[in-house]
């Protein structure tokens, strides 16, 4: 029996192009789980590895009942993994192979449950990219959508069917045409795949079943959608139009959401009118870590909110970025302090020994980023600054003088960051603090957290001491960053520190600081709403 980190692999229950799934025993928490290990070569692709971690973190927060919960994720011995709830039952691919096509009266409700899961994921900014029968698990006729391991953010970016390492991301039989063309991809690629699944449930065969490889790609790009009622007698002809629209080559001609497709299928089957477009997203999404408390946030309408749009070339119009005139202190306009947050478990154990608590004694413990009237407080610990042209390389844990901030970032540190969640052209060199060798401040794409500071360090001790400074100066009643708690943990491959601090005037701000020892880079972002700050980090971590 193989041991994989803390997991004892008991039985191989599935294998596919994106890895193996085991029934495993988590020895840390004494529970049985489904453990998916992705192929080893995917961990060698830095882009895939970073995206996997960020998007698995978002998926782990989804609470829609038809999504298989993700307990944990990360990397062990060079292998990326997902720790998920073990669902007993069969997947739809096995059901079809054993039982053949499903009656429409059974197939449509299953598709509706998958649609509910997809709409919840889309509302949180995730595109699944591998919707197929093998990723739909059935317990009785209750459906779970599994395998968000190849998910990616719904950001309107261009997509490819291949990763940099050449691994197929998704399954050719269910891929929307725009994915082969390198066009801009959004949630409607999942709508296309769901229409393919509906066709397969009704007929027992995927669309274009006689083709493979390039011929299959060509069929998705050029062939008319197949007609289910012509393939299997007894399929209601009204469902033909649902499949045809869902598989339209042009995304603008498809159903606008998965829920809309499911409503159309239900109407075709029963004659029940579809729901109004305002209710297309099936379930509200709670913007919290599983186990947290708080009111759910209604899902946004499409397209996603501008904060997730990474294609813009400048700050949003009308936000007035730049130093605010006559701002005596961040939050001097009287914005309320964050509301208290309830307890909830975090995905990692606290690191280190006893923690020191209490408010900051002086504003000198923060870097003040007065970009707008609702300015933000960010954390490296400040040091004295000079006009020296070249920063001094710091000793371990030391504080060094640095250069005076310039109007534009020099480009060294900036060039090592993925421009996600901030506007690269707004980044400015900053006075060096905390022993950093480079430091920049950038305007973010989210007005709730208008700025972020990045630092580069020369050695691990100085890097670690910088995060320890943040840890010493933050507090909270919980150890879950997702609900405004106070933590210093290793989470999703990052050293993550979060918590609330109180300024001299009694104003509270919430801080998230993170970094990786492999890069010796750190980021700091803060704001008044812990959920906004944590969500920005979770969604937009640029390294």
Coordinates of C-alpha atoms in Angstrom, one line a residue:
X1 CA 0.0 0.0 0.0
X2 CA 1.6 3.3 -1.1
X3 CA 2.1 6.2 1.3
X4 CA 1.8 9.6 -0.4
X5 CA 2.6 12.2 2.2
X6 CA 0.0 11.9 4.9
X7 CA -2.2 9.8 2.6
X8 CA -2.3 6.0 2.6
X9 CA -3.4 5.1 -1.0
X10 CA -5.8 2.1 -0.6
X11 CA -7.4 1.6 -4.0
X12 CA -7.2 3.0 -7.5
X13 CA -10.7 4.0 -8.4
X14 CA -10.1 5.9 -11.6
X15 CA -7.5 6.9 -14.2
X16 CA -7.6 9.5 -17.0
X17 CA -5.5 12.0 -18.9
X18 CA -5.4 14.4 -16.0
X19 CA -4.3 11.8 -13.4
X20 CA -5.3 9.0 -11.1
X21 CA -8.0 9.0 -8.3
X22 CA -7.5 6.8 -5.3
X23 CA -9.5 5.9 -2.3
X24 CA -7.1 7.0 0.4
X25 CA -6.9 7.4 4.1
X26 CA -5.9 10.8 5.5
X27 CA -3.8 9.9 8.5
X28 CA -3.8 13.5 9.8
X29 CA -7.6 13.7 10.1
X30 CA -8.4 10.0 10.3
X31 CA -10.8 10.0 7.4
X32 CA -11.3 8.3 4.1
X33 CA -11.1 10.6 1.0
X34 CA -10.8 10.6 -2.7
X35 CA -7.3 11.7 -3.6
X36 CA -6.5 12.8 -7.2
X37 CA -2.9 12.9 -8.2
X38 CA -2.1 14.9 -11.4
X39 CA 0.6 13.6 -13.8
X40 CA 4.1 14.4 -12.6
X41 CA 5.0 16.5 -15.7
X42 CA 2.2 19.0 -15.0
X43 CA 4.0 20.1 -11.8
X44 CA 7.0 21.0 -14.1
X45 CA 4.9 23.6 -15.9
X46 CA 5.1 26.7 -13.7
X47 CA 2.1 28.3 -15.3
X48 CA -0.1 25.3 -14.8
X49 CA 1.2 24.8 -11.2
X50 CA 0.4 28.4 -10.2
X51 CA -3.0 28.3 -11.9
X52 CA -3.9 25.0 -10.3
X53 CA -3.2 26.3 -6.9
X54 CA -5.1 29.5 -7.3
X55 CA -8.1 27.9 -8.9
X56 CA -8.2 24.9 -6.6
X57 CA -8.3 27.4 -3.7
X58 CA -11.3 29.1 -5.2
X59 CA -13.0 25.7 -5.9
X60 CA -12.4 24.6 -2.3
X61 CA -14.7 27.5 -1.2
X62 CA -17.7 26.5 -3.3
X63 CA -20.6 25.2 -1.2
X64 CA -23.1 24.3 -3.9
X65 CA -24.5 20.9 -3.0
X66 CA -23.8 19.4 -6.5
X67 CA -20.0 20.1 -6.4
X68 CA -17.8 17.5 -4.8
X69 CA -16.2 19.4 -1.9
X70 CA -12.4 19.9 -2.0
X71 CA -10.8 19.4 1.4
X72 CA -7.2 20.2 0.6
X73 CA -4.8 20.6 -2.4
X74 CA -1.2 21.2 -3.0
X75 CA 2.0 19.4 -4.0
X76 CA 3.7 16.4 -2.4
X77 CA 7.0 15.0 -3.8
X78 CA 6.6 16.9 -7.0
X79 CA 3.0 15.8 -7.6
X80 CA 0.0 18.1 -7.5
X81 CA -3.0 16.6 -5.7
X82 CA -6.6 17.3 -4.8
X83 CA -8.1 15.8 -1.6
X84 CA -11.9 15.5 -2.1
X85 CA -14.9 14.0 -0.4
X86 CA -15.2 10.4 -1.4
X87 CA -18.6 10.0 -3.1
X88 CA -19.9 6.4 -3.2
X89 CA -21.8 5.5 -6.4
X90 CA -21.0 5.5 -10.1
X91 CA -19.9 8.1 -12.6
X92 CA -22.2 8.7 -15.6
X93 CA -19.7 7.2 -18.1
X94 CA -20.0 3.9 -16.2
X95 CA -23.8 4.2 -16.1
X96 CA -23.9 4.7 -19.8
X97 CA -21.5 1.9 -20.5
X98 CA -23.5 -0.5 -18.4
X99 CA -27.1 0.7 -18.9
X100 CA -27.1 2.4 -22.2
X101 CA -28.9 5.7 -22.9
X102 CA -31.0 7.2 -20.2
X103 CA -34.7 8.0 -20.5
X104 CA -35.1 11.7 -21.1
X105 CA -37.1 12.0 -17.9
X106 CA -34.0 10.9 -16.0
X107 CA -31.3 12.5 -18.2
X108 CA -32.8 16.1 -18.0
X109 CA -32.9 16.3 -14.1
X110 CA -29.3 15.1 -14.0
X111 CA -28.2 17.7 -16.5
X112 CA -30.1 20.3 -14.4
X113 CA -28.1 19.4 -11.3
X114 CA -24.8 19.6 -13.2
X115 CA -26.0 23.0 -14.5
X116 CA -26.6 24.2 -11.0
X117 CA -23.0 23.3 -10.0
X118 CA -21.6 25.0 -13.1
X119 CA -23.5 28.2 -12.5
X120 CA -22.2 28.3 -9.0
X121 CA -18.6 27.8 -10.2
X122 CA -19.0 30.4 -12.9
X123 CA -20.4 32.9 -10.5
X124 CA -17.3 32.5 -8.4
X125 CA -15.1 33.1 -11.5
X126 CA -14.2 29.5 -12.4
X127 CA -14.5 27.7 -15.7
X128 CA -14.5 23.9 -15.4
X129 CA -13.1 23.0 -18.9
X130 CA -13.7 19.3 -18.6
X131 CA -17.4 18.7 -18.3
X132 CA -18.1 15.1 -19.3
X133 CA -19.9 12.0 -18.0
X134 CA -16.8 10.6 -16.3
X135 CA -16.8 13.8 -14.1
X136 CA -20.4 13.5 -13.0
X137 CA -20.8 11.2 -10.0
X138 CA -24.2 9.7 -9.1
X139 CA -25.5 8.6 -5.8
X140 CA -28.9 7.3 -6.7
X141 CA -29.9 10.1 -9.0
X142 CA -28.2 12.8 -7.0
X143 CA -25.4 14.2 -9.2
X144 CA -22.1 15.7 -8.2
X145 CA -19.7 17.6 -10.5
X146 CA -16.2 16.6 -9.8
X147 CA -12.6 17.3 -11.0
X148 CA -11.9 21.0 -10.9
X149 CA -8.2 20.2 -11.3
X150 CA -8.1 21.6 -14.8
X151 CA -10.4 24.6 -14.0
X152 CA -9.3 28.1 -14.8
X153 CA -10.4 31.6 -14.0
X154 CA -13.3 33.0 -16.1
X155 CA -11.4 36.1 -17.2
X156 CA -12.1 36.3 -20.9
X157 CA -8.5 35.3 -21.6
X158 CA -7.4 33.2 -24.6
X159 CA -7.3 29.5 -24.0
X160 CA -5.6 26.5 -25.5
X161 CA -6.5 22.9 -25.5
X162 CA -2.9 22.2 -24.5
X163 CA -0.7 23.2 -21.6
X164 CA 2.9 24.3 -22.2
X165 CA 3.9 20.7 -21.5
X166 CA 1.6 19.4 -24.2
X167 CA -1.0 17.8 -21.9
X168 CA -4.6 18.0 -23.0
X169 CA -6.6 20.3 -20.7
X170 CA -10.1 18.8 -21.1
X171 CA -11.4 16.1 -23.3
X172 CA -11.6 16.5 -27.1
X173 CA -15.1 15.0 -27.4
X174 CA -16.6 17.8 -25.4
X175 CA -14.5 20.8 -26.3
X176 CA -16.1 24.0 -27.6
X177 CA -14.8 25.2 -31.0
X178 CA -13.3 28.4 -29.6
X179 CA -10.9 26.3 -27.5
X180 CA -9.3 24.9 -30.6
X181 CA -9.0 28.3 -32.3
X182 CA -7.3 30.1 -29.4
X183 CA -10.2 32.5 -29.2
X184 CA -11.4 34.2 -26.0
X185 CA -13.0 31.6 -23.8
X186 CA -15.6 32.1 -21.1
X187 CA -18.3 30.1 -19.2
X188 CA -20.1 29.3 -22.5
X189 CA -17.4 26.7 -23.3
X190 CA -18.8 24.8 -20.3
X191 CA -22.4 25.3 -21.7
X192 CA -21.2 23.7 -25.0
X193 CA -19.8 20.7 -23.1
X194 CA -23.0 20.3 -21.0
X195 CA -25.0 20.2 -24.3
X196 CA -22.6 17.4 -25.4
X197 CA -23.3 15.6 -22.2
X198 CA -27.1 15.9 -22.6
X199 CA -26.8 14.5 -26.1
X200 CA -24.7 11.5 -24.8
X201 CA -27.2 10.8 -22.0
X202 CA -30.0 10.7 -24.5
X203 CA -28.2 8.6 -27.1
X204 CA -25.5 6.6 -25.3
X205 CA -22.8 8.1 -27.6
X206 CA -20.9 11.4 -27.5
X207 CA -21.5 13.8 -30.4
X208 CA -19.4 13.0 -33.4
X209 CA -18.6 9.6 -31.9
X210 CA -17.2 8.2 -35.2
X211 CA -14.4 10.7 -35.3
X212 CA -11.2 11.0 -33.4
X213 CA -8.1 13.2 -33.3
X214 CA -8.0 16.0 -36.0
X215 CA -11.3 14.7 -37.5
X216 CA -13.0 15.2 -34.2
X217 CA -11.6 18.7 -33.8
X218 CA -12.8 19.5 -37.3
X219 CA -16.3 18.2 -36.5
X220 CA -16.6 20.5 -33.4
X221 CA -15.4 23.4 -35.6
X222 CA -17.5 22.7 -38.7
X223 CA -20.1 20.0 -38.5
X224 CA -23.7 20.6 -37.6
X225 CA -24.7 19.5 -34.1
X226 CA -26.1 15.9 -34.2
X227 CA -29.8 15.4 -33.6
X228 CA -30.6 13.1 -30.7
X229 CA -34.2 12.2 -31.8
X230 CA -32.7 10.8 -35.0
X231 CA -30.3 8.6 -33.1
X232 CA -32.6 7.0 -30.6
X233 CA -36.3 6.5 -31.1
X234 CA -38.4 8.0 -28.3
X235 CA -36.2 11.0 -27.5
X236 CA -38.6 14.0 -27.5
X237 CA -37.9 16.0 -30.7
X238 CA -38.2 19.2 -28.7
X239 CA -34.8 18.4 -27.1
X240 CA -33.1 18.5 -30.5
X241 CA -33.3 22.3 -30.4
X242 CA -31.9 22.5 -26.9
X243 CA -28.8 20.4 -28.0
X244 CA -28.4 22.4 -31.2
X245 CA -28.4 25.8 -29.4
X246 CA -26.1 24.5 -26.7
X247 CA -23.7 23.3 -29.3
X248 CA -23.8 26.4 -31.5
X249 CA -20.4 27.2 -33.0
X250 CA -20.8 30.9 -32.0
X251 CA -20.8 31.3 -28.2
X252 CA -23.2 34.3 -28.6
X253 CA -25.8 31.9 -30.1
X254 CA -25.7 29.4 -27.2
X255 CA -27.7 29.4 -24.0
X256 CA -26.3 32.2 -21.9
X257 CA -25.8 30.0 -18.8
X258 CA -25.8 26.3 -17.9
X259 CA -29.0 27.0 -16.0
X260 CA -30.7 28.4 -19.0
X261 CA -29.8 25.3 -21.0
X262 CA -31.3 23.1 -18.2
X263 CA -34.4 25.2 -18.0
X264 CA -34.9 24.9 -21.8
X265 CA -34.4 21.1 -21.6
X266 CA -36.9 20.9 -18.7
X267 CA -39.4 23.0 -20.8
X268 CA -38.9 20.8 -23.8
X269 CA -39.5 17.7 -21.7
X270 CA -42.4 18.8 -19.5
X271 CA -43.8 22.0 -21.1
X272 CA -43.0 24.0 -18.0
X273 CA -41.9 27.5 -19.0
X274 CA -38.2 28.3 -18.3
X275 CA -37.4 30.6 -15.4
X276 CA -36.9 34.2 -16.1
X277 CA -33.4 35.2 -17.2
X278 CA -32.8 37.1 -13.9
X279 CA -32.8 33.7 -12.1
X280 CA -30.5 31.9 -14.5
X281 CA -27.7 31.3 -12.0
X282 CA -29.0 28.5 -9.9
X283 CA -27.5 29.0 -6.5
X284 CA -26.0 31.8 -4.5
X285 CA -22.4 31.4 -3.7
X286 CA -21.1 31.9 -0.2
X287 CA -17.9 33.9 -0.3
X288 CA -16.3 32.0 2.6
X289 CA -14.2 29.1 3.4
X290 CA -16.2 25.9 4.1
X291 CA -17.2 25.8 7.7
X292 CA -17.3 29.6 8.0
X293 CA -20.3 31.7 8.9
X294 CA -22.0 34.5 7.2
X295 CA -24.6 35.5 4.7
X296 CA -24.3 34.2 1.2
X297 CA -23.4 36.6 -1.6
X298 CA -25.8 36.5 -4.6
X299 CA -24.1 35.4 -7.7
X300 CA -23.2 38.1 -10.2
X301 CA -24.7 38.5 -13.6
X302 CA -22.7 37.9 -16.7
X303 CA -20.2 39.1 -17.8
X304 CA -18.1 38.8 -14.6
X305 CA -17.4 41.9 -12.6
X306 CA -14.8 44.3 -14.0
X307 CA -12.4 43.5 -11.1
X308 CA -11.8 40.2 -12.7
X309 CA -11.0 41.7 -16.1
X310 CA -7.3 41.4 -16.6
X311 CA -7.3 42.7 -20.2
X312 CA -7.7 46.4 -19.5
X313 CA -4.7 48.7 -20.0
X314 CA -5.4 51.3 -17.4
X315 CA -7.2 52.0 -14.1
X316 CA -11.0 52.1 -14.3
X317 CA -12.5 55.4 -15.4
X318 CA -13.5 57.8 -12.7
X319 CA -11.6 56.2 -9.8
X320 CA -9.1 59.0 -9.5
X321 CA -6.0 57.0 -8.8
X322 CA -3.1 58.9 -7.5
X323 CA -2.5 60.6 -4.1
X324 CA -5.8 61.9 -2.7
X325 CA -5.7 65.7 -2.0
X326 CA -5.4 66.6 1.7
X327 CA -5.9 63.2 3.1
X328 CA -4.7 63.4 6.7
X329 CA -4.9 59.6 7.3
X330 CA -6.1 56.6 5.5
X331 CA -9.8 56.0 6.2
X332 CA -10.0 59.6 7.6
X333 CA -13.3 59.9 5.8
X334 CA -14.9 57.8 8.5
X335 CA -15.5 54.4 6.9
X336 CA -16.6 51.8 9.4
X337 CA -14.2 49.2 10.8
X338 CA -14.7 45.6 9.7
X339 CA -17.6 43.8 11.3
X340 CA -16.7 40.8 13.6
X341 CA -16.4 37.5 11.9
X342 CA -17.3 34.1 13.3
X343 CA -15.0 31.1 13.7
X344 CA -14.2 28.6 11.0
X345 CA -11.4 26.1 10.4
X346 CA -8.5 26.9 8.2
X347 CA -6.9 24.7 5.6
X348 CA -3.5 24.5 7.4
X349 CA -2.1 24.4 10.9
X350 CA -0.5 27.5 12.5
X351 CA 3.3 27.6 12.2
X352 CA 5.6 28.4 15.1
X353 CA 5.0 28.9 18.8
X354 CA 3.1 31.4 21.0
X355 CA 1.9 34.5 19.2
X356 CA 2.1 38.0 20.4
X357 CA -1.1 40.1 20.0
X358 CA -2.1 43.7 20.2
X359 CA -2.5 46.8 18.1
X360 CA 0.3 48.6 16.4
X361 CA 1.8 51.3 18.6
X362 CA 2.5 53.6 15.6
X363 CA 1.8 54.0 12.0
X364 CA 5.5 53.5 11.5
X365 CA 4.7 49.8 11.2
X366 CA 3.0 50.2 7.9
X367 CA 3.6 51.5 4.4
X368 CA 0.7 53.9 3.7
X369 CA -0.6 53.8 0.2
X370 CA -2.8 56.8 -0.1
X371 CA -4.1 56.2 -3.6
X372 CA -7.7 57.1 -3.2
X373 CA -9.9 58.6 -0.4
X374 CA -10.4 55.0 0.8
X375 CA -6.7 54.5 0.9
X376 CA -5.2 51.2 2.1
X377 CA -2.5 50.3 4.6
X378 CA 0.1 47.9 3.5
X379 CA 2.7 46.1 5.5
X380 CA 6.3 46.0 5.1
X381 CA 8.0 47.5 8.1
X382 CA 9.4 50.9 7.1
X383 CA 13.0 51.8 7.3
X384 CA 14.8 55.1 7.0
X385 CA 15.3 56.1 3.4
X386 CA 18.1 57.9 1.6
X387 CA 18.8 59.0 -1.9
X388 CA 21.4 56.4 -2.5
X389 CA 21.3 55.2 -6.0
X390 CA 21.9 51.5 -5.1
X391 CA 20.3 49.6 -2.2
X392 CA 22.5 47.8 0.3
X393 CA 22.1 44.1 0.4
X394 CA 20.7 43.4 3.9
X395 CA 22.0 41.0 6.5
X396 CA 19.6 38.4 7.9
X397 CA 16.7 40.1 9.5
X398 CA 18.2 43.6 9.1
X399 CA 16.7 46.8 7.9
X400 CA 18.4 48.6 5.2
X401 CA 18.3 52.0 3.5
X402 CA 17.0 52.2 0.0
X403 CA 16.3 54.4 -2.9
X404 CA 13.7 57.1 -3.0
X405 CA 10.5 56.1 -4.8
X406 CA 10.5 56.8 -8.5
X407 CA 7.6 57.5 -10.8
X408 CA 7.7 54.1 -12.6
X409 CA 8.9 50.7 -11.5
X410 CA 12.3 49.9 -12.8
X411 CA 11.1 46.5 -14.1
X412 CA 13.3 43.9 -12.3
X413 CA 10.7 42.7 -9.7
X414 CA 7.8 43.7 -11.9
X415 CA 9.1 41.5 -14.7
X416 CA 8.9 38.5 -12.4
X417 CA 5.3 39.0 -11.6
X418 CA 2.3 37.8 -13.6
X419 CA 0.2 41.0 -14.2
X420 CA -2.9 39.5 -12.7
X421 CA -5.1 41.7 -10.5
X422 CA -3.1 44.9 -10.8
X423 CA -2.2 47.4 -13.5
X424 CA 1.5 47.0 -14.4
X425 CA 1.8 50.5 -15.8
X426 CA 0.8 52.0 -12.4
X427 CA 3.6 50.3 -10.5
X428 CA 6.1 52.6 -8.8
X429 CA 9.4 52.0 -7.1
X430 CA 9.1 52.4 -3.3
X431 CA 11.6 53.2 -0.5
X432 CA 13.0 49.8 0.6
X433 CA 11.8 48.4 3.9
X434 CA 12.2 45.3 5.9
X435 CA 15.6 44.4 4.3
X436 CA 14.1 44.1 0.8
X437 CA 16.3 44.5 -2.2
X438 CA 13.5 45.7 -4.5
X439 CA 10.1 47.1 -3.6
X440 CA 7.2 48.4 -5.7
X441 CA 3.6 49.5 -5.2
X442 CA 0.9 49.0 -7.8
X443 CA -2.7 49.9 -8.3
X444 CA -5.0 46.9 -8.2
X445 CA -8.1 46.2 -10.4
X446 CA -10.3 46.1 -7.3
X447 CA -11.4 49.4 -5.7
X448 CA -12.0 47.6 -2.4
X449 CA -8.2 46.9 -2.2
X450 CA -6.8 49.7 -4.3
X451 CA -3.1 48.9 -3.9
X452 CA -0.6 46.1 -3.4
X453 CA 3.1 46.2 -2.4
X454 CA 5.6 43.6 -3.7
X455 CA 9.1 43.0 -2.3
X456 CA 12.1 41.0 -3.3
X457 CA 14.5 39.6 -0.7
X458 CA 18.1 38.3 -1.0
X459 CA 17.9 35.5 1.5
X460 CA 15.5 33.3 3.4
X461 CA 16.1 34.7 7.0
X462 CA 15.3 38.3 5.9
X463 CA 12.3 37.1 3.9
X464 CA 11.0 35.1 6.9
X465 CA 11.5 38.0 9.4
X466 CA 9.5 40.3 7.2
X467 CA 6.4 38.0 7.4
X468 CA 7.1 37.5 11.1
X469 CA 6.8 41.3 11.5
X470 CA 3.4 41.2 10.0
X471 CA 2.4 38.2 12.2
X472 CA 3.5 40.0 15.4
X473 CA 1.4 43.1 14.5
X474 CA -1.9 41.4 13.6
X475 CA -4.6 39.8 15.7
X476 CA -7.9 38.1 15.4
X477 CA -10.1 35.5 17.1
X478 CA -9.8 32.8 14.5
X479 CA -7.2 31.1 12.3
X480 CA -9.1 31.3 9.0
X481 CA -8.0 34.1 6.6
X482 CA -11.2 33.5 4.6
X483 CA -13.4 34.9 7.4
X484 CA -11.2 37.6 8.8
X485 CA -9.1 35.5 11.1
X486 CA -5.5 35.7 12.2
X487 CA -3.1 33.1 10.9
X488 CA 0.4 32.3 9.9
X489 CA 0.2 29.2 7.8
X490 CA 1.5 27.3 4.9
X491 CA -1.4 27.3 2.5
X492 CA -1.7 26.4 -1.2
X493 CA 2.1 26.5 -1.6
X494 CA 2.4 30.0 0.0
X495 CA 3.6 31.3 3.3
X496 CA 0.4 33.1 4.2
X497 CA 0.0 35.7 7.1
X498 CA -3.3 37.5 7.7
X499 CA -5.0 39.4 10.5
X500 CA -6.4 42.7 11.7
X501 CA -4.4 45.6 13.0
X502 CA -5.5 48.8 14.7
X503 CA -4.0 52.1 13.8
X504 CA -3.3 55.1 16.1
X505 CA -6.7 56.6 15.5
X506 CA -8.5 53.3 16.3
X507 CA -9.2 52.4 12.7
X508 CA -9.0 48.7 11.9
X509 CA -7.6 47.3 8.7
X510 CA -7.3 43.7 7.5
X511 CA -3.9 42.5 6.0
X512 CA -3.0 39.6 3.9
X513 CA 0.7 39.0 3.3
X514 CA 2.1 36.1 1.3
X515 CA 5.3 34.8 -0.3
X516 CA 7.2 31.8 -1.5
X517 CA 10.7 30.8 -0.3
X518 CA 11.6 29.6 -3.8
X519 CA 11.1 33.1 -5.2
X520 CA 11.9 35.1 -2.1
X521 CA 9.1 37.4 -3.1
X522 CA 6.3 38.8 -0.9
X523 CA 3.1 40.7 -1.5
X524 CA 1.1 42.8 0.9
X525 CA -2.5 43.9 0.4
X526 CA -5.0 45.3 2.9
X527 CA -8.4 46.9 3.2
X528 CA -11.3 47.3 5.5
X529 CA -13.3 44.2 4.5
X530 CA -11.5 41.0 5.2
X531 CA -13.5 39.1 2.7
X532 CA -12.6 41.6 -0.1
X533 CA -8.9 41.4 0.9
X534 CA -8.8 37.6 1.1
X535 CA -10.8 37.2 -2.1
X536 CA -8.4 39.5 -4.0
X537 CA -5.4 37.4 -2.9
X538 CA -7.2 34.1 -3.7
X539 CA -8.2 35.2 -7.1
X540 CA -5.3 37.4 -8.3
X541 CA -2.1 36.2 -6.6
X542 CA 0.4 37.4 -9.2
X543 CA 3.2 34.9 -8.3

